[in-house]
Amino acid sequence: MSGSRETVLAKVRAALADVDPAERAEDVAVPRGYARSHDMGDPVAVFVDRLVDYKALVRQVAAAELPGEVAAALERRGAERIVAPADLPAAWTADVGTGTALVPDDGLGVRELDTADGVLTGCAAAVAETGTIVCDGGAAQGRRAITLVPDYHLCVVRAEQIVGGVPEAVARLDPARPLTWISGPSATSDIELDRVEGVHGPRTLEVIIVGA
Amino acid sequence: MSDSAFLGMPAFPAAARAATGDAQLRHNLRKATHTIRDKRASVVGELDDWPVLRAAGAAIKDRTLRHLDTYLVRLEESVRAAGGTVHWAADAAEANRIVTGLVQATGETEVVKVKSMATQEIELNEALAEAGITAFETDLAELIVQLGDDHPSHILVPAIHRNRAEIREIFLRTMRDWGVPAPDDLTDDPRALAEAARVHLREKFLRAKVGVSGANFAVADTGTMVVLESEGNGRMCLTLPETLISVVGIEKIVPTWSDLEVFLQLLPRSSTGERMNPYTSTWTGVTPGDGPQDFHLVLLDNGRTDVLADTVGRQALRCIRCSACLNICPVYERAGGHAYGSVYPGPIGAILTPQLRGTSSELDASLPYASSLCGACYEVCPVAIDIPEVLVHLREQVVDGPGHRAEKAAMAAAGWVLDDEKRLGAAQRAASGARGLVPHTLPGPGSAWTDTRDVPEIPAESFRQWWRRRNKGRDKGGAE
Ligand code: SF4
């Protein structure tokens, strides 16, 4: 069933009677002189600045310090059950104390996700200028639901994953994968256009930048 | 003029007058629009290549529109190849039939919805309700509108006309009728109100089997849908259900994945005045083991091909629904969104609604006059839609069209914009401010674009001048 496919296409073609049939789409010039990234300073520093602006929690550590920092973050949070994608590197959680149980995602139901205290993932890329983390379901990220339903998202970003501007990120990402671009914790500006952090998505976003 | 002019009073001037007299509404609107204006100006000013991005955004949309048939077919192929199903709807009734049928096929009687202009335009919720299906709006502002049995008044913030105290009252009074009630001790702190919405909607998200959305962009070459949002309600609706139905206007296409590098900069900065909105979701067909396994794209015409056929008005289809033109408009600020009698209020509504619906009704004939032609809307538009140019074009059509009735309606709206000295003064101050800022050619690399086409100019003629010229020797009349 495709409904009025031919009708709509015929109306579109009739509406474009003024367009020379010899014109190709590429003949409509698009200026591409905009910047791939803007000169805003050290990308990691800019990324941190943006995250803080969004009221995300952020820490920078050397690679060797990552397990300790993950453990410390989960302890600060008081998280007892933390969802983890099945392929999360074991080293990341090597120091996690006995107070926190890691729950691997083997197709957890939404109710189980809803009762978890948080989720720990990596990411696919990050954008400094906009303070954005992009998850694509690839390594150490899992499916979309696990970074959505729990109220706390702890995300590990490697410094080399951070690009400067949006065009650089778009070029790195694979559109065939389901992508989630995350810029701070969930928020709303629907009440008098005042930004309030924390609605349906995780109300707390904590980012650990490794190897800065 | 006869008294019948008052009986058939067109909605814009009548509603605008009522709104102007509502001090609370005016206060809410003014506060909100001025907040967002300042935020937008600050994040737009941060990008030194904004004029080039703007020119690129306009050109990508022009490329799409001039070859829309090609891109529609390409999008259809891409979505199918990625495991989705594509439906075509010539009008609202057909779109509603398609969506209703798809929901019925799942056996469900509830759907969760992400805010979508297209589904508001076709009144999908009402059509679903007639079929016994309840559509839950999940965007906070849409929820406020739905619970308050109200109409949206702004593209981005549909409840912009409500302040926190009113929202608290609506939540306390009505949430219990729709599900989880608001707590008795609910305050009007925006945090508390957001929390009440979170608790109210949580259960609906977790049990939802069918999600309905629109899309901000649909990428022809990859079949990717893109939804920008803030709260996470969009992610919930796009991720947790088993079936996802997206109703998307045919003008929402962009040709290639890399074109998003332009719009993902233009849209958040122009709409919420943020460097990036909290969440953007993109999906391509279905992904095994992740999200809905049944995806339907409903491509909607519903008058868009009529807009496309008008070589002057066509540019309105570039619109990415950022709402910057509403927030800057001196007429919108005073009249409010409801006066425009459509889901598309403000300057974009004044040009889009009459083109989508025609100018046969008094209301729609009056809309091209709901402007002082100050040009501020063009200045802020991230895809450089020359709204004043289209307004003047549509006015000519209304005046030259048949029927004294339509003309009178138009004059009434013009009268409303003109008659109040303070209103006019404000509009003209905004006008002179905006005119000085509009670039006639684009600096730097953008000049390649302006070599081949002119950046459209704001008409030098002010509304009052235009009015005098059009109406020399004619009595302004008593219909306002
Ligand atoms: S017309 Fe331009 S400014 Fe107005 S909503 Fe559309 S894109 Fe935004």
XYZ file of C-alpha atoms and ligand atoms in Angstrom:
700
model
C 0.000 0.000 0.000
C 1.537 3.276 -0.972
C -1.497 5.571 -1.106
C -1.395 8.502 -3.500
C 2.175 8.063 -4.655
C 1.520 8.840 -8.315
C -0.848 11.709 -7.513
C 1.668 13.427 -5.257
C 4.565 12.948 -7.652
C 2.473 14.251 -10.551
C 1.518 17.345 -8.536
C 5.146 17.937 -7.615
C 6.200 17.708 -11.259
C 3.396 20.001 -12.368
C 4.380 22.522 -9.683
C 7.936 22.571 -10.997
C 6.980 23.415 -14.569
C 9.171 26.532 -14.327
C 12.310 24.469 -13.694
C 14.270 23.793 -16.874
C 14.113 20.010 -17.488
C 17.815 20.118 -18.331
C 18.676 21.477 -14.875
C 20.248 18.895 -12.591
C 20.107 19.083 -8.814
C 23.868 19.789 -8.686
C 23.296 22.835 -10.868
C 21.742 24.552 -7.855
C 24.964 25.796 -6.280
C 25.412 25.321 -2.540
C 28.102 27.483 -0.933
C 30.314 25.238 1.176
C 32.655 27.905 2.493
C 31.493 27.530 6.083
C 33.953 26.303 8.688
C 34.506 22.614 9.481
C 35.200 23.806 12.990
C 35.488 27.230 14.558
C 38.642 28.430 16.168
C 37.492 28.356 19.759
C 40.608 27.032 21.473
C 41.744 23.608 22.696
C 38.905 21.192 21.791
C 39.049 19.316 25.085
C 38.905 22.542 27.077
C 36.015 23.828 24.944
C 34.188 20.507 25.351
C 34.560 20.689 29.123
C 33.348 24.279 29.158
C 30.200 23.365 27.206
C 29.443 20.368 29.393
C 29.710 22.490 32.504
C 27.424 25.029 30.860
C 24.834 22.263 30.384
C 25.227 21.318 34.050
C 26.774 17.959 33.273
C 29.414 16.606 35.675
C 32.813 16.268 34.045
C 36.242 14.946 34.989
C 39.482 14.559 33.067
C 41.795 11.658 33.807
C 44.834 9.858 32.395
C 44.156 6.402 30.948
C 45.612 4.641 33.989
C 43.248 6.527 36.270
C 40.055 5.534 34.446
C 39.143 2.442 36.527
C 39.610 4.410 39.738
C 37.552 7.319 38.464
C 34.697 5.062 37.280
C 34.619 3.401 40.684
C 34.700 6.756 42.462
C 31.904 8.190 40.319
C 29.640 5.213 40.983
C 30.376 5.383 44.675
C 29.646 9.121 44.828
C 26.394 8.408 43.073
C 25.562 5.612 45.488
C 24.638 3.431 42.525
C 23.819 -0.139 43.450
C 22.826 -1.488 40.035
C 24.511 -0.132 36.939
C 23.555 -1.296 33.457
C 26.485 -1.932 31.128
C 26.534 -2.865 27.440
C 27.640 -6.456 26.957
C 30.918 -5.385 25.334
C 31.983 -2.826 27.928
C 35.779 -3.152 28.412
C 36.355 -5.069 31.634
C 39.241 -2.774 32.545
C 36.903 0.211 32.950
C 35.144 -1.438 35.865
C 38.118 -3.248 37.384
C 38.045 -1.091 40.516
C 34.283 -0.946 41.025
C 33.530 -1.846 44.630
C 31.258 -4.559 45.925
C 28.580 -1.977 46.640
C 27.776 -1.691 42.930
C 26.490 -4.566 40.809
C 27.106 -4.366 37.069
C 24.087 -5.547 35.120
C 25.060 -6.551 31.573
C 22.420 -5.723 28.991
C 21.293 -9.029 27.582
C 18.008 -7.579 26.363
C 16.777 -6.138 29.664
C 13.128 -5.117 29.716
C 12.183 -1.472 30.159
C 11.016 -2.135 33.726
C 14.440 -3.527 34.609
C 16.091 -0.518 33.008
C 13.751 1.744 34.927
C 14.772 0.286 38.273
C 18.515 0.423 37.555
C 20.461 3.248 39.177
C 22.289 4.212 36.035
C 24.209 3.145 32.959
C 27.892 3.194 32.022
C 28.904 3.480 28.343
C 31.473 4.803 25.936
C 30.603 6.871 22.857
C 31.291 7.075 19.114
C 32.351 10.714 18.860
C 32.079 14.029 20.654
C 31.799 17.630 19.442
C 33.714 20.264 21.364
C 31.919 23.403 20.166
C 28.501 22.124 21.086
C 29.394 19.920 24.056
C 27.840 16.946 22.325
C 28.415 13.219 22.824
C 27.240 10.924 20.038
C 26.340 7.285 20.647
C 25.920 4.998 17.651
C 25.311 1.606 19.233
C 28.894 0.602 18.465
C 31.668 -0.491 20.818
C 30.885 -0.074 24.537
C 27.595 1.716 23.867
C 24.785 -0.803 23.562
C 21.318 -0.162 22.222
C 19.572 3.207 22.563
C 17.211 2.277 25.398
C 19.956 1.662 27.945
C 21.229 5.261 27.854
C 17.682 6.582 27.978
C 15.636 4.928 30.694
C 18.046 4.928 33.674
C 18.253 8.285 35.436
C 22.060 8.532 35.471
C 24.408 8.200 32.491
C 28.134 7.852 33.105
C 29.903 8.212 29.768
C 33.569 7.662 28.979
C 34.940 9.830 26.180
C 38.475 9.327 24.863
C 40.162 12.641 24.059
C 40.852 11.580 20.477
C 37.121 11.073 19.933
C 36.505 14.805 20.398
C 36.283 16.807 17.173
C 35.949 20.566 16.942
C 32.778 21.280 14.975
C 29.546 19.686 13.840
C 30.679 19.107 10.209
C 33.641 17.062 11.443
C 31.353 14.905 13.543
C 28.806 14.353 10.758
C 31.653 13.155 8.524
C 32.812 10.635 11.135
C 29.414 9.085 11.768
C 27.619 6.303 9.926
C 24.003 7.231 9.148
C 23.031 3.572 8.834
C 23.434 3.264 12.615
C 20.850 4.719 14.987
C 22.511 7.810 16.451
C 21.805 9.718 19.624
C 23.408 13.132 19.963
C 23.486 14.043 23.645
C 24.225 17.609 24.753
C 23.927 17.657 28.509
C 21.222 16.111 30.647
C 17.636 16.187 29.434
C 16.119 19.633 29.775
C 13.094 21.682 28.936
C 12.538 25.334 28.178
C 8.792 24.961 27.865
C 7.910 26.909 30.998
C 8.483 30.598 30.300
C 11.515 29.604 28.217
C 13.512 29.018 31.391
C 15.835 26.062 30.983
C 15.246 23.339 33.558
C 17.570 20.345 33.552
C 16.094 16.907 34.015
C 12.933 15.667 32.369
C 12.515 12.251 30.740
C 16.032 11.335 29.729
C 18.789 10.851 32.330
C 18.641 13.766 34.740
C 22.309 13.445 35.523
C 24.991 13.153 32.871
C 28.523 12.538 34.066
C 31.401 12.509 31.608
C 34.903 11.149 32.132
C 37.381 12.380 29.525
C 40.334 10.026 29.202
C 43.793 10.936 27.989
C 43.370 14.665 27.825
C -19.604 49.815 5.322
C -22.446 47.654 6.492
C -22.772 45.991 9.845
C -22.252 42.600 8.283
C -18.572 43.336 8.356
C -18.746 42.849 12.102
C -20.731 39.633 11.897
C -18.175 38.024 9.644
C -15.265 39.536 11.465
C -12.064 37.851 10.382
C -10.233 35.992 13.049
C -6.885 37.732 12.901
C -7.930 41.263 13.835
C -10.673 40.088 16.178
C -8.472 37.617 17.991
C -5.516 39.945 17.911
C -7.546 42.686 19.531
C -8.720 40.325 22.256
C -5.158 39.163 22.857
C -3.803 42.683 22.997
C -6.281 43.436 25.744
C -5.171 40.411 27.781
C -2.456 41.787 30.006
C -1.399 38.381 31.354
C -1.007 36.947 27.884
C 0.938 39.964 26.693
C 3.221 39.756 29.687
C 3.857 36.018 29.203
C 4.602 36.447 25.531
C 6.826 39.439 25.918
C 8.901 37.855 28.643
C 9.336 34.610 26.734
C 10.079 36.054 23.316
C 12.594 38.537 24.667
C 14.415 35.827 26.626
C 14.788 33.639 23.580
C 15.749 36.514 21.282
C 18.703 37.387 23.432
C 19.867 33.791 23.685
C 19.629 33.348 19.934
C 21.558 36.512 19.213
C 24.337 35.416 21.517
C 24.866 31.910 20.064
C 24.430 33.070 16.479
C 26.959 35.852 17.050
C 29.443 33.229 18.202
C 29.761 31.729 14.698
C 31.641 34.039 12.332
C 30.506 31.981 9.331
C 26.786 32.304 10.120
C 25.979 34.184 6.866
C 27.577 31.357 4.863
C 25.767 28.673 6.844
C 22.540 30.578 6.248
C 23.203 30.835 2.538
C 24.083 27.135 2.437
C 20.883 26.225 4.287
C 18.787 28.231 1.849
C 20.585 26.773 -1.170
C 20.305 23.160 0.021
C 16.574 23.644 0.488
C 16.254 25.304 -2.928
C 18.128 22.429 -4.515
C 15.759 19.999 -2.820
C 12.611 21.885 -3.767
C 13.566 22.401 -7.408
C 14.156 18.657 -7.750
C 11.691 17.415 -5.208
C 10.326 14.585 -7.346
C 13.798 13.096 -7.703
C 14.502 13.343 -3.996
C 11.128 11.940 -2.965
C 11.701 8.839 -5.053
C 15.252 8.549 -3.732
C 14.059 8.856 -0.139
C 11.431 6.199 -0.729
C 14.036 3.799 -2.110
C 16.439 4.435 0.767
C 13.820 3.951 3.477
C 12.594 0.733 1.859
C 16.122 -0.568 1.488
C 16.643 0.028 5.217
C 13.574 -1.994 6.134
C 10.964 0.764 6.455
C 7.613 1.113 4.676
C 6.701 4.287 2.799
C 3.170 5.665 2.391
C 2.067 8.708 0.409
C -0.767 10.967 1.553
C -2.199 13.595 -0.784
C -4.113 15.331 1.997
C -4.861 15.333 5.709
C -7.732 12.876 5.433
C -5.601 10.338 3.626
C -2.721 10.722 6.085
C -5.099 10.244 8.998
C -6.594 7.163 7.358
C -3.161 5.664 6.804
C -1.985 6.289 10.368
C -5.257 5.091 11.893
C -5.067 1.908 9.839
C -1.470 1.284 10.887
C -2.308 1.726 14.569
C -5.369 -0.518 14.260
C -3.242 -3.190 12.615
C -1.144 -3.362 15.801
C -4.282 -3.946 17.889
C -3.317 -1.058 20.193
C -5.629 1.726 21.360
C -2.954 4.115 22.650
C -0.053 5.886 21.008
C 2.641 8.147 22.426
C 3.468 11.189 20.349
C 6.485 13.384 19.854
C 5.659 17.011 19.134
C 5.104 17.356 15.418
C 3.740 20.265 13.415
C 2.622 17.971 10.591
C 0.390 15.865 12.830
C -1.110 19.004 14.370
C -1.752 20.377 10.917
C -3.706 17.285 9.878
C -5.417 17.028 13.301
C -4.289 13.467 13.708
C -5.186 13.262 17.398
C -8.818 14.038 16.634
C -8.887 11.486 13.811
C -7.384 8.823 16.061
C -9.865 9.659 18.813
C -12.730 9.045 16.423
C -11.306 5.599 15.834
C -11.113 4.998 19.587
C -7.356 5.538 19.796
C -5.917 7.852 22.445
C -2.865 9.880 21.461
C -0.771 11.058 24.393
C 1.264 14.173 23.722
C 4.594 13.848 25.517
C 6.370 17.126 24.898
C 5.908 19.224 28.040
C 4.401 22.176 26.214
C 2.161 19.918 24.130
C 1.083 18.188 27.315
C 0.158 21.556 28.812
C -1.864 22.356 25.693
C -3.536 18.941 25.629
C -4.373 18.930 29.344
C -5.618 22.514 29.173
C -7.839 21.636 26.196
C -6.121 24.510 24.453
C -4.472 25.293 21.136
C -0.759 25.693 20.467
C 0.367 29.294 20.079
C 4.012 28.915 19.126
C 5.903 26.495 16.892
C 8.584 25.555 19.371
C 6.900 26.283 22.691
C 3.212 25.648 22.037
C 2.264 26.744 25.568
C 4.279 29.968 25.456
C 1.092 31.847 26.340
C 0.909 30.074 29.719
C 2.937 31.102 32.743
C 4.034 28.835 35.566
C 1.048 29.569 37.788
C -1.388 28.705 35.027
C 0.525 25.508 34.239
C 0.408 24.450 37.873
C -3.318 25.001 37.922
C -3.825 22.942 34.741
C -1.698 20.070 36.067
C -3.506 19.994 39.421
C -6.908 20.074 37.786
C -6.521 17.693 34.854
C -3.634 15.239 35.195
C -5.792 12.795 37.143
C -8.155 12.504 34.180
C -5.323 11.367 31.905
C -3.372 9.082 34.240
C -1.030 9.698 37.150
C -2.297 12.799 39.015
C -0.140 15.762 39.968
C 1.000 15.791 43.607
C -1.333 17.830 45.840
C 1.536 19.988 47.064
C 2.692 20.878 43.537
C 4.332 24.303 43.420
C 4.788 26.551 40.412
C 8.574 26.075 40.417
C 9.433 24.999 36.840
C 11.492 22.159 38.329
C 8.486 20.828 40.212
C 6.292 21.180 37.146
C 8.820 19.299 34.991
C 9.016 16.586 37.645
C 5.211 16.245 37.678
C 5.282 15.792 33.898
C 8.057 13.218 34.202
C 6.096 11.131 36.681
C 2.846 11.536 34.762
C 4.313 10.355 31.457
C 6.748 7.705 32.696
C 4.178 4.940 32.831
C 2.907 5.798 29.361
C 6.389 5.570 27.851
C 7.173 2.270 29.504
C 4.031 0.554 28.264
C 3.793 2.205 24.830
C 3.690 -0.127 21.841
C 3.178 2.497 19.135
C 4.984 5.811 18.712
C 4.000 8.616 16.339
C 6.429 11.336 15.327
C 7.268 13.841 12.670
C 10.814 14.561 11.564
C 12.861 17.720 11.305
C 14.768 16.293 8.358
C 14.580 13.254 6.111
C 17.797 12.437 4.275
C 17.121 11.273 0.718
C 20.342 9.420 -0.010
C 20.426 7.397 3.214
C 16.748 7.246 4.255
C 17.646 8.704 7.651
C 15.040 10.517 9.786
C 16.188 13.230 12.178
C 14.361 14.510 15.269
C 15.703 17.313 17.463
C 14.317 17.673 20.970
C 15.188 18.591 24.526
C 13.359 16.543 27.089
C 13.987 12.945 26.077
C 10.302 12.362 25.378
C 11.266 12.145 21.725
C 13.855 9.456 22.433
C 11.271 7.560 24.474
C 8.749 7.607 21.623
C 11.328 6.806 18.956
C 13.080 4.035 20.878
C 10.784 2.106 23.226
C 7.699 1.264 21.095
C 7.547 -1.718 18.750
C 5.990 0.291 15.925
C 7.003 3.790 14.866
C 4.981 5.909 12.459
C 6.502 9.172 11.231
C 4.363 11.719 9.387
C 6.668 13.954 7.399
C 5.889 16.814 5.030
C 7.406 16.347 1.592
C 9.441 19.533 2.045
C 11.414 18.109 4.986
C 13.884 16.355 2.705
C 17.558 17.190 2.533
C 19.539 15.537 -0.258
C 22.518 14.032 1.573
C 23.721 13.016 5.001
C 26.474 15.635 4.947
C 23.879 18.382 4.396
C 22.950 17.875 8.049
C 26.238 19.547 8.996
C 24.558 22.818 8.033
C 21.148 22.314 9.601
C 22.422 20.856 12.870
C 24.144 24.209 13.338
C 21.377 26.477 12.028
C 18.395 24.946 13.790
C 19.348 24.690 17.485
C 20.940 28.125 17.554
C 17.930 29.714 15.836
C 15.231 27.939 17.795
C 16.087 27.449 21.447
C 19.133 29.683 21.293
C 21.362 26.815 22.365
C 24.596 25.651 20.790
C 22.916 22.286 20.549
C 19.612 20.940 21.785
C 19.954 18.227 24.464
C 18.958 15.312 22.214
C 19.004 14.622 18.508
C 17.941 11.181 17.302
C 18.609 9.823 13.844
C 17.446 6.468 12.560
C 17.488 4.706 9.240
C 14.748 2.156 8.689
C 14.971 -0.485 11.399
C 17.948 -1.762 13.377
C 17.715 -5.373 14.607
C 17.790 -5.490 18.396
C 17.556 -1.724 18.809
C 14.323 0.260 18.794
C 11.087 -0.252 16.847
C 11.198 -3.170 14.426
C 8.327 -1.826 12.350
C 8.859 1.631 10.823
C 6.424 3.530 8.619
C 7.079 6.818 6.891
C 3.995 8.743 5.769
C 4.922 11.410 3.216
C 2.449 14.276 3.409
C 1.477 16.714 0.661
C -1.660 18.463 2.031
C -1.253 21.669 0.044
C 2.532 21.718 -0.136
C 2.528 21.164 -3.891
C 0.325 24.264 -4.216
C 2.960 26.265 -2.366
C 5.634 24.717 -4.557
C 3.798 25.817 -7.695
C 4.053 29.499 -6.726
C 7.517 30.605 -7.759
C 7.516 33.483 -5.261
C 5.822 31.637 -2.412
C 7.848 28.441 -2.893
C 10.576 29.668 -0.577
C 8.207 29.212 2.376
C 8.869 25.478 2.009
C 12.477 26.023 3.047
C 11.201 26.638 6.572
C 12.838 24.466 9.229
C 10.296 25.566 11.882
C 12.827 27.188 14.160
C 10.390 29.905 15.322
C 12.980 32.698 15.290
C 10.641 34.773 13.137
C 7.868 34.491 15.729
C 10.147 35.488 18.569
C 11.327 38.639 16.810
C 7.981 39.748 15.368
C 6.391 42.870 16.896
C 2.956 41.819 15.645
C 3.235 38.272 17.055
C 4.394 39.655 20.360
C 1.231 41.696 20.679
C -1.316 39.505 18.936
C -0.227 36.121 20.280
C -0.158 32.879 18.350
C -3.850 32.053 18.481
C -4.807 35.089 16.425
C -3.308 33.449 13.349
C -5.944 30.710 13.452
C -3.566 27.945 12.429
C -0.900 25.664 13.837
C 1.581 27.892 12.028
C 1.483 31.279 13.756
C 3.662 34.340 13.370
C 5.343 35.538 10.195
C 5.843 32.054 8.760
C 2.182 31.270 9.417
C 1.145 34.496 7.732
C 2.730 33.256 4.504
C 2.366 29.494 4.852
C -1.261 29.153 5.955
C -2.806 31.195 3.118
C -0.709 29.229 0.642
C -1.561 25.832 2.125
C -5.267 26.592 2.526
C -5.857 29.305 -0.088
C -7.225 32.764 0.629
C -10.919 32.048 0.183
C -11.776 32.389 3.872
C -11.709 35.787 5.524
C -9.233 34.597 8.082
C -6.765 33.263 5.551
C -7.193 36.329 3.351
C -6.413 38.498 6.344
C -3.163 36.737 7.261
C -0.889 38.370 4.663
C -1.843 41.649 6.329
C -0.846 40.508 9.806
C 2.484 42.226 9.437
C 4.051 45.647 9.360
C 6.584 44.451 6.734
C 9.393 45.480 9.048
C 11.644 42.691 7.824
C 12.943 41.480 11.181
C 11.672 37.973 10.352
C 13.801 37.796 7.228
C 16.825 38.998 9.122
C 16.656 36.160 11.668
C 15.471 33.405 9.337
C 18.220 30.751 9.160
C 17.178 29.763 5.629
C 16.730 33.351 4.438
C 13.037 33.162 3.590
C 12.056 36.619 2.378
C 8.815 36.710 4.313
C 8.035 40.367 3.462
C 8.409 39.602 -0.227
C 5.954 36.717 0.019
C 3.548 38.793 2.131
C 3.415 41.526 -0.492
C 2.965 38.899 -3.197
C 0.061 37.318 -1.321
C -1.532 40.703 -0.657
C -1.589 41.365 -4.355
C -3.361 38.049 -4.820
C -5.937 38.830 -2.150
C -6.672 42.301 -3.469
C -6.779 41.181 -7.085
C -8.826 38.105 -6.218
C -12.595 37.949 -6.423
C -14.905 39.102 -3.695
C -15.251 42.241 -1.694
C -15.484 40.090 1.438
C -11.921 38.866 1.225
C -10.654 42.337 0.576
C -12.487 43.701 3.550
C -11.074 40.994 5.755
C -7.628 41.904 4.611
C -8.194 45.575 5.266
C -9.438 44.765 8.737
C -6.213 42.988 9.614
C -4.164 45.769 8.148
C -6.182 48.192 10.192
C -5.371 46.281 13.347
C -1.677 46.444 12.665
C -1.895 50.121 11.795
C -4.442 51.647 14.071
C -2.764 51.644 17.411
C -0.108 54.333 17.437
C 2.034 52.558 19.987
C 1.865 49.298 18.087
C 2.937 50.958 14.896
C 5.707 52.873 16.582
C 7.140 49.665 17.988
C 6.852 47.915 14.670
C 8.664 50.697 12.888
C 11.420 50.853 15.459
C 11.966 47.137 14.940
C 11.892 47.760 11.224
C 14.565 50.365 11.114
C 16.696 48.248 13.429
C 16.402 45.200 11.250
C 16.916 46.908 7.924
C 20.331 48.134 8.812
C 21.438 44.588 9.571
C 20.336 42.757 6.475
C 23.236 41.809 4.243
C 22.644 42.438 0.568
C 25.611 40.394 -0.432
C 27.246 37.741 1.644
C 30.808 38.207 2.783
C 33.640 35.793 2.093
C 32.998 32.463 0.425
C 29.267 33.141 0.405
C 29.756 35.701 -2.307
C 30.040 32.829 -4.773
C 26.413 32.229 -4.067
C 25.385 35.839 -4.301
C 27.157 36.122 -7.616
C 24.576 33.841 -9.123
C 21.561 35.125 -7.271
C 20.661 38.149 -5.227
C 20.063 37.895 -1.552
C 16.435 38.966 -1.503
C 15.920 42.480 -0.302
C 13.475 43.662 2.290
C 10.980 45.899 0.540
C 12.066 49.455 1.132
C 8.430 50.468 1.318
C 7.005 50.435 4.819
C 3.598 49.046 5.466
C 2.140 52.490 5.849
C 3.581 53.612 2.519
C 2.264 50.511 0.845
C -1.111 51.049 2.433
C -1.319 54.629 1.218
C -0.308 53.648 -2.280
C -2.845 50.819 -2.462
C -5.656 52.804 -1.003
C -5.325 56.276 -2.409
C -8.671 57.958 -2.138
C -10.238 54.922 -0.535
C -11.963 55.170 2.826
C -10.231 53.046 5.409
C -13.602 51.764 6.488
C -15.061 50.722 9.772
C -14.213 47.049 10.024
C -11.209 47.985 12.170
S 10.380 31.055 8.409
Fe 12.560 30.999 8.903
S 12.661 31.968 10.932
Fe 10.507 31.423 10.610
S 10.273 29.385 11.541
Fe 10.748 29.075 9.369
S 12.975 28.826 9.295
Fe 12.496 29.745 11.266
